[in-house]
mmCIF file of N, CA and C in Angstrom:
data_model
loop_
_atom_site.group_PDB
_atom_site.id
_atom_site.type_symbol
_atom_site.label_atom_id
_atom_site.label_comp_id
_atom_site.label_asym_id
_atom_site.label_seq_id
_atom_site.Cartn_x
_atom_site.Cartn_y
_atom_site.Cartn_z
ATOM 1 N N MET A 27 139.469 76.315 -12.929
ATOM 2 C CA MET A 27 139.071 77.190 -11.841
ATOM 3 C C MET A 27 137.615 76.890 -11.523
ATOM 4 N N LYS A 28 137.357 76.654 -10.283
ATOM 5 C CA LYS A 28 135.994 76.411 -9.824
ATOM 6 C C LYS A 28 135.412 77.730 -9.319
ATOM 7 N N VAL A 29 134.144 77.945 -9.604
ATOM 8 C CA VAL A 29 133.448 79.150 -9.160
ATOM 9 C C VAL A 29 132.242 78.733 -8.337
ATOM 10 N N ARG A 30 132.067 79.379 -7.200
ATOM 11 C CA ARG A 30 130.871 79.154 -6.396
ATOM 12 C C ARG A 30 130.280 80.508 -6.059
ATOM 13 N N ILE A 31 129.002 80.635 -6.340
ATOM 14 C CA ILE A 31 128.274 81.861 -6.037
ATOM 15 C C ILE A 31 127.204 81.503 -5.028
ATOM 16 N N GLN A 32 127.211 82.193 -3.914
ATOM 17 C CA GLN A 32 126.201 81.952 -2.883
ATOM 18 C C GLN A 32 125.887 83.276 -2.214
ATOM 19 N N GLY A 33 124.620 83.659 -2.281
ATOM 20 C CA GLY A 33 124.235 84.947 -1.707
ATOM 21 C C GLY A 33 125.042 86.049 -2.370
ATOM 22 N N ASN A 34 125.670 86.879 -1.576
ATOM 23 C CA ASN A 34 126.488 87.968 -2.106
ATOM 24 C C ASN A 34 127.977 87.663 -1.946
ATOM 25 N N SER A 35 128.326 86.379 -2.184
ATOM 26 C CA SER A 35 129.737 86.014 -2.114
ATOM 27 C C SER A 35 130.127 85.226 -3.358
ATOM 28 N N LEU A 36 131.382 85.379 -3.728
ATOM 29 C CA LEU A 36 131.951 84.733 -4.900
ATOM 30 C C LEU A 36 133.230 84.041 -4.456
ATOM 31 N N ARG A 37 133.329 82.752 -4.730
ATOM 32 C CA ARG A 37 134.496 81.970 -4.308
ATOM 33 C C ARG A 37 135.146 81.347 -5.538
ATOM 34 N N LEU A 38 136.448 81.552 -5.687
ATOM 35 C CA LEU A 38 137.220 80.961 -6.766
ATOM 36 C C LEU A 38 138.228 79.983 -6.157
ATOM 37 N N ARG A 39 138.301 78.778 -6.724
ATOM 38 C CA ARG A 39 139.272 77.787 -6.247
ATOM 39 C C ARG A 39 140.150 77.375 -7.424
ATOM 40 N N LEU A 40 141.454 77.504 -7.249
ATOM 41 C CA LEU A 40 142.408 77.257 -8.321
ATOM 42 C C LEU A 40 143.276 76.039 -8.040
ATOM 43 N N THR A 41 143.505 75.237 -9.085
ATOM 44 C CA THR A 41 144.423 74.099 -8.988
ATOM 45 C C THR A 41 145.859 74.617 -9.008
ATOM 46 N N GLN A 42 146.811 73.727 -8.795
ATOM 47 C CA GLN A 42 148.221 74.115 -8.838
ATOM 48 C C GLN A 42 148.599 74.670 -10.212
ATOM 49 N N ILE A 43 148.092 74.057 -11.269
ATOM 50 C CA ILE A 43 148.380 74.523 -12.635
ATOM 51 C C ILE A 43 147.844 75.932 -12.837
ATOM 52 N N GLU A 44 146.635 76.193 -12.372
ATOM 53 C CA GLU A 44 146.028 77.521 -12.526
ATOM 54 C C GLU A 44 146.759 78.572 -11.693
ATOM 55 N N VAL A 45 147.221 78.190 -10.502
ATOM 56 C CA VAL A 45 148.005 79.119 -9.686
ATOM 57 C C VAL A 45 149.298 79.462 -10.425
ATOM 58 N N GLY A 46 149.894 78.476 -11.078
ATOM 59 C CA GLY A 46 151.088 78.723 -11.876
ATOM 60 C C GLY A 46 150.815 79.646 -13.055
ATOM 61 N N GLN A 47 149.669 79.452 -13.726
ATOM 62 C CA GLN A 47 149.285 80.336 -14.831
ATOM 63 C C GLN A 47 149.090 81.769 -14.348
ATOM 64 N N LEU A 48 148.431 81.901 -13.208
ATOM 65 C CA LEU A 48 148.221 83.238 -12.644
ATOM 66 C C LEU A 48 149.568 83.884 -12.343
ATOM 67 N N HIS A 49 150.469 83.139 -11.739
ATOM 68 C CA HIS A 49 151.793 83.654 -11.398
ATOM 69 C C HIS A 49 152.555 84.080 -12.652
ATOM 70 N N ASP A 50 152.547 83.225 -13.667
ATOM 71 C CA ASP A 50 153.358 83.476 -14.871
ATOM 72 C C ASP A 50 152.732 84.475 -15.845
ATOM 73 N N HIS A 51 151.408 84.507 -15.928
ATOM 74 C CA HIS A 51 150.738 85.326 -16.941
ATOM 75 C C HIS A 51 149.788 86.384 -16.372
ATOM 76 N N SER A 52 149.664 86.428 -15.040
ATOM 77 C CA SER A 52 148.779 87.387 -14.348
ATOM 78 C C SER A 52 147.321 87.225 -14.741
ATOM 79 N N ARG A 53 146.938 86.018 -15.213
ATOM 80 C CA ARG A 53 145.560 85.811 -15.659
ATOM 81 C C ARG A 53 145.231 84.320 -15.701
ATOM 82 N N VAL A 54 144.014 84.003 -15.260
ATOM 83 C CA VAL A 54 143.427 82.674 -15.420
ATOM 84 C C VAL A 54 141.984 82.923 -15.828
ATOM 85 N N GLU A 55 141.516 82.178 -16.829
ATOM 86 C CA GLU A 55 140.137 82.382 -17.263
ATOM 87 C C GLU A 55 139.524 81.073 -17.719
ATOM 88 N N SER A 56 138.211 81.045 -17.676
ATOM 89 C CA SER A 56 137.460 79.882 -18.120
ATOM 90 C C SER A 56 136.058 80.347 -18.497
ATOM 91 N N SER A 57 135.240 79.414 -18.976
ATOM 92 C CA SER A 57 133.858 79.762 -19.308
ATOM 93 C C SER A 57 133.000 78.507 -19.287
ATOM 94 N N ILE A 58 131.710 78.731 -19.250
ATOM 95 C CA ILE A 58 130.731 77.654 -19.337
ATOM 96 C C ILE A 58 129.744 78.038 -20.435
ATOM 97 N N GLU A 59 129.447 77.074 -21.305
ATOM 98 C CA GLU A 59 128.517 77.326 -22.401
ATOM 99 C C GLU A 59 127.172 76.696 -22.055
ATOM 100 N N PHE A 60 126.132 77.519 -22.041
ATOM 101 C CA PHE A 60 124.788 77.051 -21.744
ATOM 102 C C PHE A 60 124.068 76.593 -23.000
ATOM 103 N N ALA A 61 124.370 77.244 -24.097
ATOM 104 C CA ALA A 61 123.805 76.933 -25.413
ATOM 105 C C ALA A 61 124.732 77.580 -26.434
ATOM 106 N N PRO A 62 124.653 77.180 -27.699
ATOM 107 C CA PRO A 62 125.515 77.821 -28.701
ATOM 108 C C PRO A 62 125.352 79.344 -28.671
ATOM 109 N N GLY A 63 126.473 80.033 -28.514
ATOM 110 C CA GLY A 63 126.458 81.495 -28.484
ATOM 111 C C GLY A 63 126.030 82.097 -27.157
ATOM 112 N N CYS A 64 125.782 81.271 -26.154
ATOM 113 C CA CYS A 64 125.317 81.751 -24.843
ATOM 114 C C CYS A 64 126.224 81.175 -23.759
ATOM 115 N N SER A 65 127.227 81.950 -23.369
ATOM 116 C CA SER A 65 128.171 81.454 -22.375
ATOM 117 C C SER A 65 128.425 82.508 -21.307
ATOM 118 N N LEU A 66 128.987 82.055 -20.213
ATOM 119 C CA LEU A 66 129.398 82.913 -19.119
ATOM 120 C C LEU A 66 130.892 82.696 -18.937
ATOM 121 N N ALA A 67 131.669 83.749 -19.074
ATOM 122 C CA ALA A 67 133.115 83.680 -18.871
ATOM 123 C C ALA A 67 133.422 84.186 -17.463
ATOM 124 N N TYR A 68 134.527 83.699 -16.905
ATOM 125 C CA TYR A 68 134.975 84.191 -15.612
ATOM 126 C C TYR A 68 136.489 84.177 -15.605
ATOM 127 N N SER A 69 137.061 85.209 -14.972
ATOM 128 C CA SER A 69 138.512 85.334 -14.977
ATOM 129 C C SER A 69 139.015 85.923 -13.667
ATOM 130 N N LEU A 70 140.279 85.625 -13.393
ATOM 131 C CA LEU A 70 141.007 86.195 -12.264
ATOM 132 C C LEU A 70 142.234 86.851 -12.869
ATOM 133 N N VAL A 71 142.386 88.156 -12.639
ATOM 134 C CA VAL A 71 143.426 88.938 -13.274
ATOM 135 C C VAL A 71 144.187 89.734 -12.215
ATOM 136 N N ALA A 72 145.520 89.666 -12.271
ATOM 137 C CA ALA A 72 146.356 90.473 -11.386
ATOM 138 C C ALA A 72 146.785 91.722 -12.140
ATOM 139 N N SER A 73 146.774 92.859 -11.445
ATOM 140 C CA SER A 73 147.115 94.123 -12.086
ATOM 141 C C SER A 73 147.885 95.021 -11.122
ATOM 142 N N VAL A 74 148.895 95.697 -11.638
ATOM 143 C CA VAL A 74 149.632 96.662 -10.815
ATOM 144 C C VAL A 74 148.767 97.873 -10.488
ATOM 145 N N ASP A 75 147.716 98.087 -11.262
ATOM 146 C CA ASP A 75 146.832 99.235 -11.055
ATOM 147 C C ASP A 75 145.676 98.959 -10.091
ATOM 148 N N ALA A 76 145.479 97.691 -9.723
ATOM 149 C CA ALA A 76 144.356 97.351 -8.836
ATOM 150 C C ALA A 76 144.681 97.765 -7.400
ATOM 151 N N PRO A 77 143.835 98.592 -6.790
ATOM 152 C CA PRO A 77 144.094 99.015 -5.413
ATOM 153 C C PRO A 77 143.713 97.947 -4.382
ATOM 154 N N HIS A 78 142.795 97.047 -4.748
ATOM 155 C CA HIS A 78 142.322 95.999 -3.845
ATOM 156 C C HIS A 78 141.634 94.923 -4.676
ATOM 157 N N VAL A 79 141.240 93.839 -4.035
ATOM 158 C CA VAL A 79 140.506 92.781 -4.723
ATOM 159 C C VAL A 79 139.094 93.273 -4.998
ATOM 160 N N ALA A 80 138.635 93.083 -6.221
ATOM 161 C CA ALA A 80 137.289 93.533 -6.585
ATOM 162 C C ALA A 80 136.724 92.625 -7.664
ATOM 163 N N ALA A 81 135.408 92.481 -7.666
ATOM 164 C CA ALA A 81 134.711 91.692 -8.683
ATOM 165 C C ALA A 81 133.788 92.605 -9.460
ATOM 166 N N GLU A 82 133.717 92.353 -10.762
ATOM 167 C CA GLU A 82 132.780 93.103 -11.598
ATOM 168 C C GLU A 82 132.146 92.145 -12.600
ATOM 169 N N PHE A 83 130.977 92.526 -13.100
ATOM 170 C CA PHE A 83 130.236 91.721 -14.056
ATOM 171 C C PHE A 83 129.723 92.625 -15.156
ATOM 172 N N ASP A 84 130.014 92.278 -16.409
ATOM 173 C CA ASP A 84 129.603 93.127 -17.532
ATOM 174 C C ASP A 84 128.435 92.549 -18.319
ATOM 175 N N GLY A 85 127.779 91.543 -17.786
ATOM 176 C CA GLY A 85 126.668 90.905 -18.487
ATOM 177 C C GLY A 85 127.067 89.617 -19.167
ATOM 178 N N HIS A 86 128.373 89.428 -19.388
ATOM 179 C CA HIS A 86 128.876 88.220 -20.035
ATOM 180 C C HIS A 86 130.054 87.599 -19.297
ATOM 181 N N CYS A 87 130.749 88.402 -18.498
ATOM 182 C CA CYS A 87 131.967 87.926 -17.846
ATOM 183 C C CYS A 87 132.040 88.412 -16.402
ATOM 184 N N ILE A 88 132.375 87.489 -15.503
ATOM 185 C CA ILE A 88 132.704 87.840 -14.120
ATOM 186 C C ILE A 88 134.212 87.998 -14.089
ATOM 187 N N ARG A 89 134.685 89.172 -13.725
ATOM 188 C CA ARG A 89 136.125 89.433 -13.674
ATOM 189 C C ARG A 89 136.503 89.827 -12.250
ATOM 190 N N VAL A 90 137.403 89.049 -11.662
ATOM 191 C CA VAL A 90 137.941 89.373 -10.352
ATOM 192 C C VAL A 90 139.357 89.894 -10.579
ATOM 193 N N THR A 91 139.622 91.077 -10.037
ATOM 194 C CA THR A 91 140.930 91.705 -10.182
ATOM 195 C C THR A 91 141.571 91.811 -8.805
ATOM 196 N N LEU A 92 142.877 91.543 -8.751
ATOM 197 C CA LEU A 92 143.592 91.685 -7.495
ATOM 198 C C LEU A 92 144.925 92.369 -7.750
ATOM 199 N N PRO A 93 145.464 93.038 -6.725
ATOM 200 C CA PRO A 93 146.749 93.709 -6.883
ATOM 201 C C PRO A 93 147.865 92.707 -7.203
ATOM 202 N N GLN A 94 148.784 93.111 -8.053
ATOM 203 C CA GLN A 94 149.900 92.254 -8.470
ATOM 204 C C GLN A 94 150.703 91.759 -7.268
ATOM 205 N N ASP A 95 150.973 92.629 -6.282
ATOM 206 C CA ASP A 95 151.769 92.204 -5.133
ATOM 207 C C ASP A 95 151.030 91.186 -4.265
ATOM 208 N N VAL A 96 149.715 91.300 -4.172
ATOM 209 C CA VAL A 96 148.912 90.317 -3.426
ATOM 210 C C VAL A 96 148.972 88.970 -4.142
ATOM 211 N N MET A 97 148.847 88.999 -5.475
ATOM 212 C CA MET A 97 148.928 87.771 -6.265
ATOM 213 C C MET A 97 150.279 87.104 -6.067
ATOM 214 N N ARG A 98 151.359 87.858 -6.130
ATOM 215 C CA ARG A 98 152.705 87.290 -5.970
ATOM 216 C C ARG A 98 152.868 86.636 -4.595
ATOM 217 N N SER A 99 152.448 87.314 -3.549
ATOM 218 C CA SER A 99 152.551 86.750 -2.195
ATOM 219 C C SER A 99 151.776 85.453 -2.079
ATOM 220 N N TRP A 100 150.591 85.421 -2.677
ATOM 221 C CA TRP A 100 149.731 84.241 -2.586
ATOM 222 C C TRP A 100 150.277 83.082 -3.417
ATOM 223 N N THR A 101 150.683 83.339 -4.656
ATOM 224 C CA THR A 101 151.150 82.262 -5.528
ATOM 225 C C THR A 101 152.521 81.735 -5.116
ATOM 226 N N GLU A 102 153.366 82.570 -4.528
ATOM 227 C CA GLU A 102 154.709 82.160 -4.148
ATOM 228 C C GLU A 102 154.791 81.656 -2.713
ATOM 229 N N GLY A 103 153.758 81.884 -1.920
ATOM 230 C CA GLY A 103 153.809 81.531 -0.510
ATOM 231 C C GLY A 103 152.945 80.344 -0.155
ATOM 232 N N ASP A 104 152.848 80.110 1.136
ATOM 233 C CA ASP A 104 152.047 79.011 1.672
ATOM 234 C C ASP A 104 150.627 79.446 2.006
ATOM 235 N N TYR A 105 150.287 80.686 1.685
ATOM 236 C CA TYR A 105 148.938 81.174 1.959
ATOM 237 C C TYR A 105 147.932 80.337 1.181
ATOM 238 N N VAL A 106 146.813 80.010 1.806
ATOM 239 C CA VAL A 106 145.782 79.194 1.167
ATOM 240 C C VAL A 106 144.711 80.078 0.544
ATOM 241 N N ARG A 107 144.421 81.206 1.163
ATOM 242 C CA ARG A 107 143.270 81.991 0.719
ATOM 243 C C ARG A 107 143.532 83.487 0.750
ATOM 244 N N ILE A 108 142.787 84.158 -0.083
ATOM 245 C CA ILE A 108 142.713 85.616 -0.074
ATOM 246 C C ILE A 108 141.246 85.930 0.189
ATOM 247 N N ASP A 109 140.969 86.573 1.281
ATOM 248 C CA ASP A 109 139.600 86.902 1.675
ATOM 249 C C ASP A 109 139.415 88.398 1.533
ATOM 250 N N ALA A 110 138.459 88.800 0.702
ATOM 251 C CA ALA A 110 138.265 90.215 0.423
ATOM 252 C C ALA A 110 136.816 90.622 0.646
ATOM 253 N N PRO A 111 136.473 91.010 1.876
ATOM 254 C CA PRO A 111 135.124 91.509 2.119
ATOM 255 C C PRO A 111 134.905 92.826 1.383
ATOM 256 N N SER A 112 133.659 93.102 1.052
ATOM 257 C CA SER A 112 133.340 94.325 0.315
ATOM 258 C C SER A 112 132.030 94.907 0.815
ATOM 259 N N SER A 113 131.965 96.221 0.846
ATOM 260 C CA SER A 113 130.709 96.873 1.225
ATOM 261 C C SER A 113 129.929 97.310 -0.011
ATOM 262 N N THR A 114 130.552 97.251 -1.193
ATOM 263 C CA THR A 114 129.895 97.716 -2.407
ATOM 264 C C THR A 114 129.630 96.624 -3.439
ATOM 265 N N GLY A 115 130.140 95.433 -3.243
ATOM 266 C CA GLY A 115 129.957 94.329 -4.186
ATOM 267 C C GLY A 115 130.024 93.017 -3.438
ATOM 268 N N PRO A 116 130.176 91.922 -4.165
ATOM 269 C CA PRO A 116 130.231 90.638 -3.472
ATOM 270 C C PRO A 116 131.521 90.462 -2.682
ATOM 271 N N GLN A 117 131.427 89.714 -1.592
ATOM 272 C CA GLN A 117 132.620 89.293 -0.870
ATOM 273 C C GLN A 117 133.339 88.305 -1.781
ATOM 274 N N VAL A 118 134.647 88.429 -1.905
ATOM 275 C CA VAL A 118 135.423 87.553 -2.770
ATOM 276 C C VAL A 118 136.373 86.718 -1.929
ATOM 277 N N LEU A 119 136.392 85.417 -2.215
ATOM 278 C CA LEU A 119 137.305 84.498 -1.565
ATOM 279 C C LEU A 119 138.027 83.740 -2.673
ATOM 280 N N ILE A 120 139.347 83.794 -2.663
ATOM 281 C CA ILE A 120 140.170 83.089 -3.642
ATOM 282 C C ILE A 120 140.975 82.054 -2.865
ATOM 283 N N GLU A 121 140.894 80.780 -3.278
ATOM 284 C CA GLU A 121 141.547 79.711 -2.535
ATOM 285 C C GLU A 121 142.331 78.778 -3.447
ATOM 286 N N LYS A 122 143.346 78.155 -2.877
ATOM 287 C CA LYS A 122 144.022 77.058 -3.542
ATOM 288 C C LYS A 122 143.155 75.824 -3.343
ATOM 289 N N ASP A 123 142.958 75.064 -4.401
ATOM 290 C CA ASP A 123 142.069 73.898 -4.385
ATOM 291 C C ASP A 123 142.809 72.680 -3.845
ATOM 292 N N PHE A 124 142.280 72.087 -2.782
ATOM 293 C CA PHE A 124 142.881 70.897 -2.185
ATOM 294 C C PHE A 124 142.194 69.637 -2.685
ATOM 295 N N HIS A 125 142.933 68.524 -2.632
ATOM 296 C CA HIS A 125 142.336 67.216 -2.942
ATOM 297 C C HIS A 125 141.141 67.006 -2.024
ATOM 298 N N CYS A 126 140.086 66.459 -2.561
ATOM 299 C CA CYS A 126 138.905 66.127 -1.778
ATOM 300 C C CYS A 126 139.214 64.881 -0.959
ATOM 301 N N LEU A 127 138.817 64.869 0.291
ATOM 302 C CA LEU A 127 139.052 63.700 1.145
ATOM 303 C C LEU A 127 137.999 62.622 0.947
ATOM 304 N N HIS A 128 136.916 62.943 0.222
ATOM 305 C CA HIS A 128 135.789 62.022 0.102
ATOM 306 C C HIS A 128 135.627 61.423 -1.289
ATOM 307 N N ARG A 129 136.533 61.746 -2.231
ATOM 308 C CA ARG A 129 136.437 61.231 -3.596
ATOM 309 C C ARG A 129 137.747 60.566 -3.992
ATOM 310 N N PRO A 130 137.691 59.695 -4.984
ATOM 311 C CA PRO A 130 138.927 59.071 -5.456
ATOM 312 C C PRO A 130 139.920 60.112 -5.981
ATOM 313 N N ALA A 131 141.188 59.767 -5.973
ATOM 314 C CA ALA A 131 142.259 60.690 -6.354
ATOM 315 C C ALA A 131 142.100 61.229 -7.768
ATOM 316 N N GLU A 132 141.584 60.430 -8.721
ATOM 317 C CA GLU A 132 141.471 60.920 -10.098
ATOM 318 C C GLU A 132 140.517 62.098 -10.214
ATOM 319 N N ALA A 133 139.611 62.261 -9.280
ATOM 320 C CA ALA A 133 138.683 63.401 -9.299
ATOM 321 C C ALA A 133 139.377 64.679 -8.827
ATOM 322 N N ASN A 134 140.606 64.563 -8.329
ATOM 323 C CA ASN A 134 141.326 65.693 -7.749
ATOM 324 C C ASN A 134 142.503 66.141 -8.600
ATOM 325 N N SER A 135 142.466 65.888 -9.868
ATOM 326 C CA SER A 135 143.581 66.200 -10.754
ATOM 327 C C SER A 135 144.023 67.649 -10.613
ATOM 328 N N GLY A 136 145.292 67.839 -10.318
ATOM 329 C CA GLY A 136 145.860 69.179 -10.227
ATOM 330 C C GLY A 136 145.655 69.870 -8.896
ATOM 331 N N ALA A 137 144.910 69.262 -7.985
ATOM 332 C CA ALA A 137 144.652 69.891 -6.698
ATOM 333 C C ALA A 137 145.882 69.786 -5.791
ATOM 334 N N TYR A 138 145.947 70.656 -4.816
ATOM 335 C CA TYR A 138 147.011 70.618 -3.824
ATOM 336 C C TYR A 138 146.755 69.456 -2.866
ATOM 337 N N PRO A 139 147.811 68.834 -2.334
ATOM 338 C CA PRO A 139 147.595 67.791 -1.328
ATOM 339 C C PRO A 139 146.850 68.379 -0.129
ATOM 340 N N HIS A 140 145.870 67.643 0.348
ATOM 341 C CA HIS A 140 145.063 68.136 1.477
ATOM 342 C C HIS A 140 145.881 67.999 2.763
ATOM 343 N N PRO A 141 145.955 69.048 3.570
ATOM 344 C CA PRO A 141 146.752 68.980 4.802
ATOM 345 C C PRO A 141 146.226 67.976 5.823
ATOM 346 N N LEU A 142 144.961 67.561 5.714
ATOM 347 C CA LEU A 142 144.391 66.604 6.668
ATOM 348 C C LEU A 142 144.404 65.167 6.137
ATOM 349 N N ALA A 143 144.915 64.977 4.923
ATOM 350 C CA ALA A 143 144.952 63.635 4.342
ATOM 351 C C ALA A 143 145.986 62.787 5.076
ATOM 352 N N ARG A 144 145.639 61.520 5.260
ATOM 353 C CA ARG A 144 146.581 60.592 5.875
ATOM 354 C C ARG A 144 147.566 60.113 4.841
ATOM 355 N N PRO A 145 148.854 60.042 5.211
ATOM 356 C CA PRO A 145 149.831 59.531 4.241
ATOM 357 C C PRO A 145 149.545 58.071 3.919
ATOM 358 N N GLU A 146 149.775 57.716 2.625
ATOM 359 C CA GLU A 146 149.555 56.328 2.206
ATOM 360 C C GLU A 146 150.682 55.467 2.750
ATOM 361 N N SER A 147 150.327 54.249 3.173
ATOM 362 C CA SER A 147 151.350 53.339 3.729
ATOM 363 C C SER A 147 151.900 52.452 2.661
#
């Protein structure tokens, strides 16, 4: 899962494998270690109790929660993104990760085929 933070927005991009994990287990998580014992975890969690998409931070983990039915529609459908503006926290954007058009294919492991990519001859 890729995370991008810019201003007051948070963007998560998931590969096909991660979308499958979210669908099957209602959770995808990862972390980055800055130094031994000093890491930042981030997760995307689907919940039947979540009224809407929301992000929270507890000092160690960024947790984005979304309603179970929204997750199901997104993981089972052709929808590319879930856009969740917020007046009380960061705007959250959750997207399916597409192959990059500017890098070799091996850099795109697990990404969705890009809709603008030209078919190989």
